[in-house]
Short mmCIF file of C-alpha atoms in Angstrom, two decimals:
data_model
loop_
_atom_site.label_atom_id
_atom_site.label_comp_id
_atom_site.label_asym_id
_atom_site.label_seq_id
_atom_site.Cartn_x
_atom_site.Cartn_y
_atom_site.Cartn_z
CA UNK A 154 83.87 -10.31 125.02
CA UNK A 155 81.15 -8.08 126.49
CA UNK A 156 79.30 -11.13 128.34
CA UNK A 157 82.58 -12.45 129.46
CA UNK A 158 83.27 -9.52 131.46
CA UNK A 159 79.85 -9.18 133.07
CA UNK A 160 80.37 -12.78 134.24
CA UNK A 161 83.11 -11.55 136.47
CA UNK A 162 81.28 -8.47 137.50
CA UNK A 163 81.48 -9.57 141.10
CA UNK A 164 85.05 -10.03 141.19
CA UNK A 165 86.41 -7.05 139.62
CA UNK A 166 86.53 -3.94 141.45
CA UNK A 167 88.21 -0.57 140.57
CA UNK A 168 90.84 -0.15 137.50
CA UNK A 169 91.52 -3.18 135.63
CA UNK A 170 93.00 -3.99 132.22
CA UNK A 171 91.16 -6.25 129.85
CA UNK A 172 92.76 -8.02 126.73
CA UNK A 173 91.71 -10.16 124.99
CA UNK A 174 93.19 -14.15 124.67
CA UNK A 175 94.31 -14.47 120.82
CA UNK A 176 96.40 -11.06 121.03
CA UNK A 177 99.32 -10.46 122.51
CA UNK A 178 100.84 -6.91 123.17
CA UNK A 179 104.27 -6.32 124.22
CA UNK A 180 104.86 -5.10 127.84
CA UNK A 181 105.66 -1.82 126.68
CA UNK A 182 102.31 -1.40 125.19
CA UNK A 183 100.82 -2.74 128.40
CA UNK A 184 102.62 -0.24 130.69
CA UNK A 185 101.48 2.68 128.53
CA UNK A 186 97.64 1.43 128.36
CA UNK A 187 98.46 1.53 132.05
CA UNK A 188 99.71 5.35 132.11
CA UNK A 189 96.84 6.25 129.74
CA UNK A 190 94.70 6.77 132.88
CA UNK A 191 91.40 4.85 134.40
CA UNK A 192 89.62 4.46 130.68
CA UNK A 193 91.71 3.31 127.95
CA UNK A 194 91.57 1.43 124.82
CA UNK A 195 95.47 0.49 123.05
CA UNK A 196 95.12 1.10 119.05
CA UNK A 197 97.39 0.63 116.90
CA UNK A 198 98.15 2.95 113.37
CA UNK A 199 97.44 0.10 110.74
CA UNK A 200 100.10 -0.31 107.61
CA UNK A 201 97.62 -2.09 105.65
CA UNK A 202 94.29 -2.21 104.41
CA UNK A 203 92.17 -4.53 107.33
CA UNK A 204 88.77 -5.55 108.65
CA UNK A 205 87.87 -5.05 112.03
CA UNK A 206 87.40 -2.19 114.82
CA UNK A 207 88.56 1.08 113.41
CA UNK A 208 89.16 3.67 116.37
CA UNK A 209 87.91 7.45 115.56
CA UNK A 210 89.80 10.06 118.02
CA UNK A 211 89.36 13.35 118.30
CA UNK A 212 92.59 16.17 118.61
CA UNK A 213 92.88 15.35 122.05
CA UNK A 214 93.05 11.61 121.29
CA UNK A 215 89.83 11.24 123.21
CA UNK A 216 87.53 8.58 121.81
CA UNK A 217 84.66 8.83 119.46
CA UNK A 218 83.84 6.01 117.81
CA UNK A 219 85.02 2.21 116.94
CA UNK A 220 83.65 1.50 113.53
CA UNK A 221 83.38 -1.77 112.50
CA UNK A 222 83.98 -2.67 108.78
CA UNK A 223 86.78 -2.73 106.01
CA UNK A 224 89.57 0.08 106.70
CA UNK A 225 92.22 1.97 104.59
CA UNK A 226 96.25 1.36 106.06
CA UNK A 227 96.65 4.05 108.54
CA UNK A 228 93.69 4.00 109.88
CA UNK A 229 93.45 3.32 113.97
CA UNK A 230 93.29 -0.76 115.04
CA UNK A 231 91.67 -1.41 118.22
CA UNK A 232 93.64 -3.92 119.81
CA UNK A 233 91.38 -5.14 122.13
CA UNK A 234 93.37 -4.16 125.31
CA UNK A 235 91.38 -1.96 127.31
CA UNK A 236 91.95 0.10 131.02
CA UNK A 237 88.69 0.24 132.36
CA UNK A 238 87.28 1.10 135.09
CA UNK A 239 84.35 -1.22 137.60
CA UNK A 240 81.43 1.77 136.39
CA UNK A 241 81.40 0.28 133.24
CA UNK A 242 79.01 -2.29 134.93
CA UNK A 243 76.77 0.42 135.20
CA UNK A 244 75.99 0.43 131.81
CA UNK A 245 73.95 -2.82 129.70
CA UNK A 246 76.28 -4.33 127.72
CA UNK A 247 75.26 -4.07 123.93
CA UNK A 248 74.35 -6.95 122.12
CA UNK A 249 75.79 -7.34 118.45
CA UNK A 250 75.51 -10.06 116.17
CA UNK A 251 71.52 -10.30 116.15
CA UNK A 252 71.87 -10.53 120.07
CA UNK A 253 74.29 -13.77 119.99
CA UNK A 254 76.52 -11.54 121.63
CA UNK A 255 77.94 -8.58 123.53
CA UNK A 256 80.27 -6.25 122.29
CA UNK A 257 82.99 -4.50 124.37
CA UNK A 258 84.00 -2.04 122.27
CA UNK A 259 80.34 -1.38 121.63
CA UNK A 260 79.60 -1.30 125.14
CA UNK A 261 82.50 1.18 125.37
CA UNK A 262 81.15 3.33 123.07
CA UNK A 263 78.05 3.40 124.61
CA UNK A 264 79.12 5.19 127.49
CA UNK A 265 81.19 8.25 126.16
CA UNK A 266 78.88 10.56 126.77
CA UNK A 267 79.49 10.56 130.67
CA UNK A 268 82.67 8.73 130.70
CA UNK A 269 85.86 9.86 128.70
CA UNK A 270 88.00 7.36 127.14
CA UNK A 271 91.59 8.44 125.81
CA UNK A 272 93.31 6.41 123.17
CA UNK A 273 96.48 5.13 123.65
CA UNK A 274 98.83 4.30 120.34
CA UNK A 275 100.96 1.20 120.66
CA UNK A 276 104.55 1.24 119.73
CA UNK A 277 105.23 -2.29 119.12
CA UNK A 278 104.63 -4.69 116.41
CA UNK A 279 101.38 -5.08 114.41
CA UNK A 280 98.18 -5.82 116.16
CA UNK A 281 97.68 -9.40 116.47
CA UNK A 282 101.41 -9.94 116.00
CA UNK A 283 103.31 -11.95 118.42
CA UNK A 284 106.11 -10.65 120.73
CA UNK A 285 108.93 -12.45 122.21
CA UNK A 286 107.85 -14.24 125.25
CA UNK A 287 111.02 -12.72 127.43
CA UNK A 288 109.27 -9.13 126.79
CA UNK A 289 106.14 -10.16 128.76
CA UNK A 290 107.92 -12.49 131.66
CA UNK A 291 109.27 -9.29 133.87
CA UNK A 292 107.85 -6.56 132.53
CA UNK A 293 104.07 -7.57 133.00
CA UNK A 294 104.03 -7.65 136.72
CA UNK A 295 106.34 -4.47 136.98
CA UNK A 296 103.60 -2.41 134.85
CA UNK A 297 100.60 -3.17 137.55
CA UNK A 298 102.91 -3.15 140.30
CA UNK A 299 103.53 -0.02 139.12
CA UNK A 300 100.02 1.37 138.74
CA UNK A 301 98.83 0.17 142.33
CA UNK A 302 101.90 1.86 143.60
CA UNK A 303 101.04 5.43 142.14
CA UNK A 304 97.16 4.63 143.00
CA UNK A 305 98.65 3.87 146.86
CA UNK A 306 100.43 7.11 147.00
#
């Protein structure tokens, strides 16, 4: 995910939002990434045991690790939606998997120690879940509308 981003380095310039293509969050989720501010990541509070990204906030929901491994239910799911902001180029992006490939999250991580990223808890539906398609039609465009608007004024 990491490598795919740098690839588009060129092209993407100021705040954008990242997600990934096999998960789909509900508009609602997307708006409050959105409202979370210029660094983001979406979690959401797992109600089951799971493998994957487990997100580590501190009392001010600030982030402070993703660990990767096997995870108790209630534990923090990163959802792989992200608010991020073009300085993240700025920083290599780590390689994981013997150097196969780069990590986002990882190269998130890297980077907390000048840049603070908030955490963001999803309301809706499990992570990986699918939504209804008439939740995302309208609502999508609205959210970023909505962002360059307050960014504009």
């Amino acid at each position: 995910t990491g490598h795919a981003l740098y690839l588009c380095k060129e092209y993407v310039h100021g705040t954008f939002l990242v997600m990934m293509a096999d998960d789909i969050h509900s508009a609602r989720d997307i708006r409050a990434a959105i409202a979370g501010g210029n660094n983001v990541v979406l979690v959401k509070k797992s109600t089951k045991g799971f493998s994957g990204g487990k997100v580590v906030v501190d009392s001010d929901n600030t982030l402070v690790s993703i660990e990767e491994g096997t995870h108790e239910a209630g534990s923090l799911v990163n959802t792989a939606l992200y608010v991020l902001t073009d300085d993240i180029f700025n920083y290599p992006p780590v390689a994981i998997k013997e150097g196969k490939e780069f990590g986002l999250p990882q190269t998130i991580v890297a980077r907390m120690g000048t840049v603070k990223t908030v955490v963001v808890e999803a309301a809706d539906g499990e992570h990986g879940g699918l939504v209804a398609a008439d939740d995302h039609e309208n609502d999508s465009h609205s959210a970023i509308a909505g962002r360059e608007q307050r960014q504009a004024g």
